[in-house]
Tab-separated table of C-alpha atoms in Angstrom:
chain	number	residue	atom	x	y	z
K	197	UNK	CA	21.993	-2.042	-26.067
K	198	UNK	CA	22.835	-0.918	-22.718
K	199	UNK	CA	21.086	2.527	-21.699
K	200	UNK	CA	22.510	2.802	-18.182
K	201	UNK	CA	21.550	1.078	-14.617
K	202	UNK	CA	17.824	0.365	-13.995
K	203	UNK	CA	17.692	0.645	-10.367
K	204	UNK	CA	15.166	-1.233	-7.974
K	205	UNK	CA	16.221	-0.673	-4.136
K	206	UNK	CA	18.364	0.127	-1.541
K	207	UNK	CA	19.890	-2.130	1.158
K	208	UNK	CA	22.119	-1.468	3.992
K	209	UNK	CA	23.599	-4.827	3.740
K	210	UNK	CA	26.004	-6.230	0.901
K	211	UNK	CA	23.731	-8.618	-1.571
K	212	UNK	CA	25.609	-11.453	-2.807
K	213	UNK	CA	25.092	-12.096	-6.482
K	214	UNK	CA	24.806	-15.735	-6.040
K	215	UNK	CA	21.199	-14.648	-5.205
K	216	UNK	CA	19.683	-15.271	-8.915
K	217	UNK	CA	16.685	-12.388	-9.569
K	218	UNK	CA	15.516	-11.904	-12.926
K	219	UNK	CA	14.639	-8.162	-13.635
K	220	UNK	CA	13.209	-6.118	-16.295
K	221	UNK	CA	14.093	-7.141	-19.837
K	222	UNK	CA	14.637	-10.636	-18.615
K	223	UNK	CA	18.130	-9.375	-17.429
K	224	UNK	CA	19.557	-10.349	-14.230
K	225	UNK	CA	19.783	-8.357	-11.112
K	226	UNK	CA	23.208	-7.244	-9.496
K	227	UNK	CA	23.931	-5.354	-6.465
K	228	UNK	CA	26.557	-2.793	-6.039
K	229	UNK	CA	27.907	-1.075	-3.255
K	230	UNK	CA	28.270	2.882	-3.297
K	231	UNK	CA	29.149	5.051	-0.317
K	232	UNK	CA	28.497	2.032	2.313
K	233	UNK	CA	24.875	1.576	0.271
K	234	UNK	CA	23.762	-1.584	-1.995
K	235	UNK	CA	21.765	-0.946	-4.581
K	236	UNK	CA	19.949	-3.699	-6.667
K	237	UNK	CA	20.401	-2.661	-10.536
K	238	UNK	CA	19.992	-4.606	-14.040
K	239	UNK	CA	21.258	-3.281	-17.268
K	240	UNK	CA	18.490	-0.991	-18.759
K	241	UNK	CA	18.088	-1.553	-22.652
K	242	UNK	CA	15.957	1.668	-22.477
K	243	UNK	CA	16.050	5.200	-21.399
K	244	UNK	CA	12.249	5.204	-20.301
K	245	UNK	CA	10.305	2.275	-19.218
K	246	UNK	CA	6.462	2.005	-19.659
K	247	UNK	CA	4.761	1.774	-16.754
K	248	UNK	CA	3.068	-1.529	-18.163
K	249	UNK	CA	1.390	-3.936	-15.630
K	250	UNK	CA	4.268	-6.445	-16.584
K	251	UNK	CA	6.882	-3.908	-16.041
K	252	UNK	CA	5.642	-2.883	-12.449
K	253	UNK	CA	5.029	-6.257	-11.738
K	254	UNK	CA	8.469	-7.196	-12.498
K	255	UNK	CA	9.728	-4.472	-10.248
K	256	UNK	CA	7.912	-5.543	-7.628
K	257	UNK	CA	8.863	-9.227	-8.018
K	258	UNK	CA	12.651	-8.405	-7.838
K	259	UNK	CA	12.452	-6.495	-4.305
K	260	UNK	CA	10.043	-9.065	-2.959
K	261	UNK	CA	12.232	-12.019	-3.987
K	262	UNK	CA	15.228	-9.836	-2.610
K	263	UNK	CA	13.379	-9.912	0.820
K	264	UNK	CA	12.326	-13.478	0.987
K	265	UNK	CA	15.852	-14.140	0.126
K	266	UNK	CA	16.709	-12.930	3.763
K	267	UNK	CA	17.579	-9.151	3.348
K	268	UNK	CA	14.695	-7.743	4.998
K	269	UNK	CA	15.908	-4.036	5.633
K	270	UNK	CA	14.896	-2.391	1.942
K	271	UNK	CA	14.650	0.887	0.796
K	272	UNK	CA	12.339	0.646	-2.536
K	273	UNK	CA	12.915	3.108	-5.504
K	274	UNK	CA	10.233	4.625	-7.514
K	275	UNK	CA	9.397	2.400	-10.870
K	276	UNK	CA	11.180	3.492	-13.935
K	277	UNK	CA	14.506	5.001	-12.229
K	278	UNK	CA	17.534	4.697	-14.879
K	279	UNK	CA	20.785	6.404	-14.060
K	280	UNK	CA	23.629	6.854	-16.588
K	281	UNK	CA	26.193	5.537	-14.162
K	282	UNK	CA	27.088	5.558	-10.190
K	283	UNK	CA	28.469	8.802	-9.906
K	284	UNK	CA	25.010	10.130	-10.764
K	285	UNK	CA	23.239	8.238	-8.082
K	286	UNK	CA	26.121	9.294	-5.580
K	287	UNK	CA	25.874	12.992	-6.502
K	288	UNK	CA	22.314	13.556	-6.623
K	289	UNK	CA	20.862	10.703	-4.134
K	290	UNK	CA	23.305	10.046	-1.650
K	291	UNK	CA	25.476	12.627	-0.815
K	292	UNK	CA	22.502	15.352	-0.722
K	293	UNK	CA	20.256	12.617	1.556
K	294	UNK	CA	22.789	10.465	3.245
K	295	UNK	CA	21.184	10.973	6.660
K	296	UNK	CA	18.060	10.597	5.758
K	297	UNK	CA	18.413	7.365	4.092
K	298	UNK	CA	20.105	5.997	7.206
K	299	UNK	CA	17.380	7.352	9.208
K	300	UNK	CA	15.066	5.353	6.979
K	301	UNK	CA	17.183	2.172	7.780
K	302	UNK	CA	16.839	2.380	11.508
K	303	UNK	CA	12.901	2.749	11.104
K	304	UNK	CA	12.393	-0.337	9.006
K	305	UNK	CA	14.947	-2.521	10.689
K	306	UNK	CA	13.297	-5.453	11.828
K	307	UNK	CA	9.881	-4.445	10.630
K	308	UNK	CA	7.366	-5.377	7.394
K	309	UNK	CA	4.832	-3.432	5.971
K	310	UNK	CA	1.488	-5.401	5.324
K	311	UNK	CA	-1.934	-3.793	3.943
K	312	UNK	CA	-5.596	-4.074	4.608
K	313	UNK	CA	-8.465	-2.902	1.833
K	314	UNK	CA	-11.939	-3.297	2.890
K	315	UNK	CA	-14.705	-3.548	0.428
K	316	UNK	CA	-18.638	-3.573	0.479
K	317	UNK	CA	-21.692	-3.476	-1.351
K	318	UNK	CA	-23.036	-0.206	-1.207
K	319	UNK	CA	-26.483	-0.631	-2.411
K	320	UNK	CA	-26.632	-3.661	-0.009
K	321	UNK	CA	-25.437	-1.510	3.139
K	322	UNK	CA	-27.874	1.223	1.932
K	323	UNK	CA	-30.645	-1.173	2.231
K	324	UNK	CA	-29.684	-2.765	5.364
K	325	UNK	CA	-29.301	0.571	6.812
K	326	UNK	CA	-32.722	1.597	5.623
K	327	UNK	CA	-34.206	-1.509	7.300
K	328	UNK	CA	-32.477	-0.677	10.776
K	329	UNK	CA	-33.443	2.919	10.882
K	330	UNK	CA	-37.366	2.890	10.189
K	331	UNK	CA	-37.808	6.467	10.881
K	332	UNK	CA	-35.183	7.503	8.256
K	333	UNK	CA	-36.997	4.803	5.934
K	334	UNK	CA	-40.457	6.152	6.622
K	335	UNK	CA	-39.040	9.784	5.603
K	336	UNK	CA	-37.840	8.336	2.512
K	337	UNK	CA	-40.552	6.754	1.461
K	338	UNK	CA	-43.123	9.506	2.405
K	339	UNK	CA	-40.980	11.806	-0.051
K	340	UNK	CA	-41.535	9.067	-3.163
K	341	UNK	CA	-43.824	9.634	-5.672
K	342	UNK	CA	-44.319	13.805	-5.316
K	343	UNK	CA	-42.401	16.891	-6.575
K	344	UNK	CA	-39.487	17.285	-4.133
K	345	UNK	CA	-38.099	20.789	-3.222
K	346	UNK	CA	-33.994	21.342	-3.687
K	347	UNK	CA	-34.116	21.587	0.158
K	348	UNK	CA	-35.891	18.576	0.450
K	349	UNK	CA	-33.851	16.475	-1.831
K	350	UNK	CA	-30.534	17.952	0.346
K	351	UNK	CA	-32.088	17.356	3.413
K	352	UNK	CA	-32.497	13.621	2.781
K	353	UNK	CA	-29.533	13.005	0.788
K	354	UNK	CA	-27.503	14.592	3.505
K	355	UNK	CA	-29.320	12.088	5.901
K	356	UNK	CA	-28.568	9.320	4.163
K	357	UNK	CA	-25.484	10.325	3.762
K	358	UNK	CA	-24.347	10.810	7.380
K	359	UNK	CA	-26.015	7.457	8.315
K	360	UNK	CA	-24.263	5.283	6.061
K	361	UNK	CA	-20.772	7.415	6.868
K	362	UNK	CA	-21.383	6.146	10.574
K	363	UNK	CA	-22.150	2.786	9.436
K	364	UNK	CA	-19.055	2.379	7.704
K	365	UNK	CA	-17.094	4.149	10.603
K	366	UNK	CA	-18.250	1.415	12.733
K	367	UNK	CA	-16.680	-1.024	10.443
K	368	UNK	CA	-13.562	0.661	10.564
K	369	UNK	CA	-13.227	1.214	14.116
K	370	UNK	CA	-13.519	-2.645	14.735
K	371	UNK	CA	-10.215	-3.031	12.224
K	372	UNK	CA	-8.743	0.053	13.865
K	373	UNK	CA	-9.272	-1.256	17.386
K	374	UNK	CA	-7.534	-4.772	16.870
K	375	UNK	CA	-4.998	-4.202	14.576
K	376	UNK	CA	-3.400	-0.735	15.624
K	377	UNK	CA	-1.892	-2.044	18.833
K	378	UNK	CA	0.235	-4.431	16.570
K	379	UNK	CA	1.596	-1.770	14.718
K	380	UNK	CA	4.512	0.482	14.909
K	381	UNK	CA	3.021	3.169	12.681
K	382	UNK	CA	-0.768	3.118	10.245
K	383	UNK	CA	-0.853	5.218	7.230
K	384	UNK	CA	-4.718	5.102	5.872
K	385	UNK	CA	-4.337	5.419	1.918
K	386	UNK	CA	-6.858	7.154	-0.680
K	387	UNK	CA	-10.014	4.877	-1.316
K	388	UNK	CA	-9.483	3.454	-5.046
K	389	UNK	CA	-13.239	2.556	-6.073
K	390	UNK	CA	-16.889	3.129	-4.746
K	391	UNK	CA	-17.099	-0.056	-2.400
K	392	UNK	CA	-14.074	0.536	-0.824
K	393	UNK	CA	-14.231	2.114	2.588
K	394	UNK	CA	-10.764	1.331	4.081
K	395	UNK	CA	-7.332	1.092	2.574
K	396	UNK	CA	-4.440	1.274	5.297
K	397	UNK	CA	-0.753	0.110	5.469
K	398	UNK	CA	0.792	-1.143	8.713
K	399	UNK	CA	4.522	-0.948	9.876
K	400	UNK	CA	4.698	-3.856	12.114
K	401	UNK	CA	7.658	-5.969	13.682
K	402	UNK	CA	8.509	-9.071	11.309
K	403	UNK	CA	7.463	-11.758	14.035
K	404	UNK	CA	4.055	-10.285	14.613
K	405	UNK	CA	2.840	-10.753	11.239
K	406	UNK	CA	1.197	-14.332	12.084
K	407	UNK	CA	-0.809	-12.657	15.104
K	408	UNK	CA	-1.642	-10.097	12.514
K	409	UNK	CA	-3.009	-12.325	9.719
K	410	UNK	CA	-4.705	-14.229	12.480
K	411	UNK	CA	-6.548	-11.325	13.731
K	412	UNK	CA	-7.400	-10.361	10.072
K	413	UNK	CA	-8.955	-13.660	9.596
K	414	UNK	CA	-10.866	-13.518	12.941
K	415	UNK	CA	-12.211	-10.086	11.991
K	416	UNK	CA	-13.162	-11.143	8.662
K	417	UNK	CA	-15.358	-14.048	10.247
K	418	UNK	CA	-17.271	-12.051	12.467
K	419	UNK	CA	-18.499	-9.718	9.479
K	420	UNK	CA	-19.195	-12.653	7.188
K	421	UNK	CA	-20.111	-12.265	4.148
K	422	UNK	CA	-21.122	-8.653	4.622
K	423	UNK	CA	-17.251	-7.298	3.510
K	424	UNK	CA	-14.847	-8.478	1.203
K	425	UNK	CA	-10.971	-8.003	2.646
K	426	UNK	CA	-7.825	-8.255	1.148
K	427	UNK	CA	-4.931	-8.571	3.147
K	428	UNK	CA	-1.316	-8.278	1.761
K	429	UNK	CA	1.123	-10.086	4.206
K	430	UNK	CA	4.250	-9.111	1.900
K	431	UNK	CA	5.461	-6.102	0.237
K	432	UNK	CA	8.255	-3.865	-0.077
K	433	UNK	CA	7.842	-0.775	2.330
K	434	UNK	CA	6.659	1.882	-0.219
K	435	UNK	CA	4.341	3.702	2.248
K	436	UNK	CA	6.863	3.724	5.144
K	437	UNK	CA	10.296	4.683	2.850
K	438	UNK	CA	9.358	7.762	1.196
K	439	UNK	CA	12.426	8.568	-0.577
K	440	UNK	CA	13.577	11.883	-1.956
K	441	UNK	CA	13.495	11.857	-5.848
K	442	UNK	CA	17.244	12.328	-7.272
């Protein structure tokens, strides 16, 4: 059953159908030119798609495979976008936002998105902080074994929090100092877990990725086992291509 067209992303160039990619529901992915823009799509068998891990990964895989095929300038569309026909996408997206879409294409031309996420063990960092700050450790130890007032609890809590925050910031500054100069734009994202201390996306020239990746590895070596770093060197540029919802 065909319930419409499932859209993955938009390119400024024609994508030949000879590029074989499988999309949601195991259906082949095609390209369609509408008003000079090329849409990547497959036939939809549902009106709405569940945001399951499998579906999300398939959506992302379609975008990445098209980029790996050599079509680098891509505006990824949000997961789950199904339209009835091309007239709907023309009237709801292209006509009202064509100028903004062209600006995004120009911004992404020759650029790619990479991301860095940094994790540490909060308990280990707290212990290391105490060992390196004897005055704070002594003050905390003096409070153990006795009834504390609310003011004392707040005071020691704020001291520990501010010192841990400074320790965290010193780590972040190392990454920023080394990596930011290679980026055209940097956007910091939300911290998704308690042990995550940094989450940033970088828009960098395509030819700079190898140098960028080498710097990430070098910084990782400097910190040793203290940090866990997740570096994603190939992803659709969601962070830097925020499209209006049709």
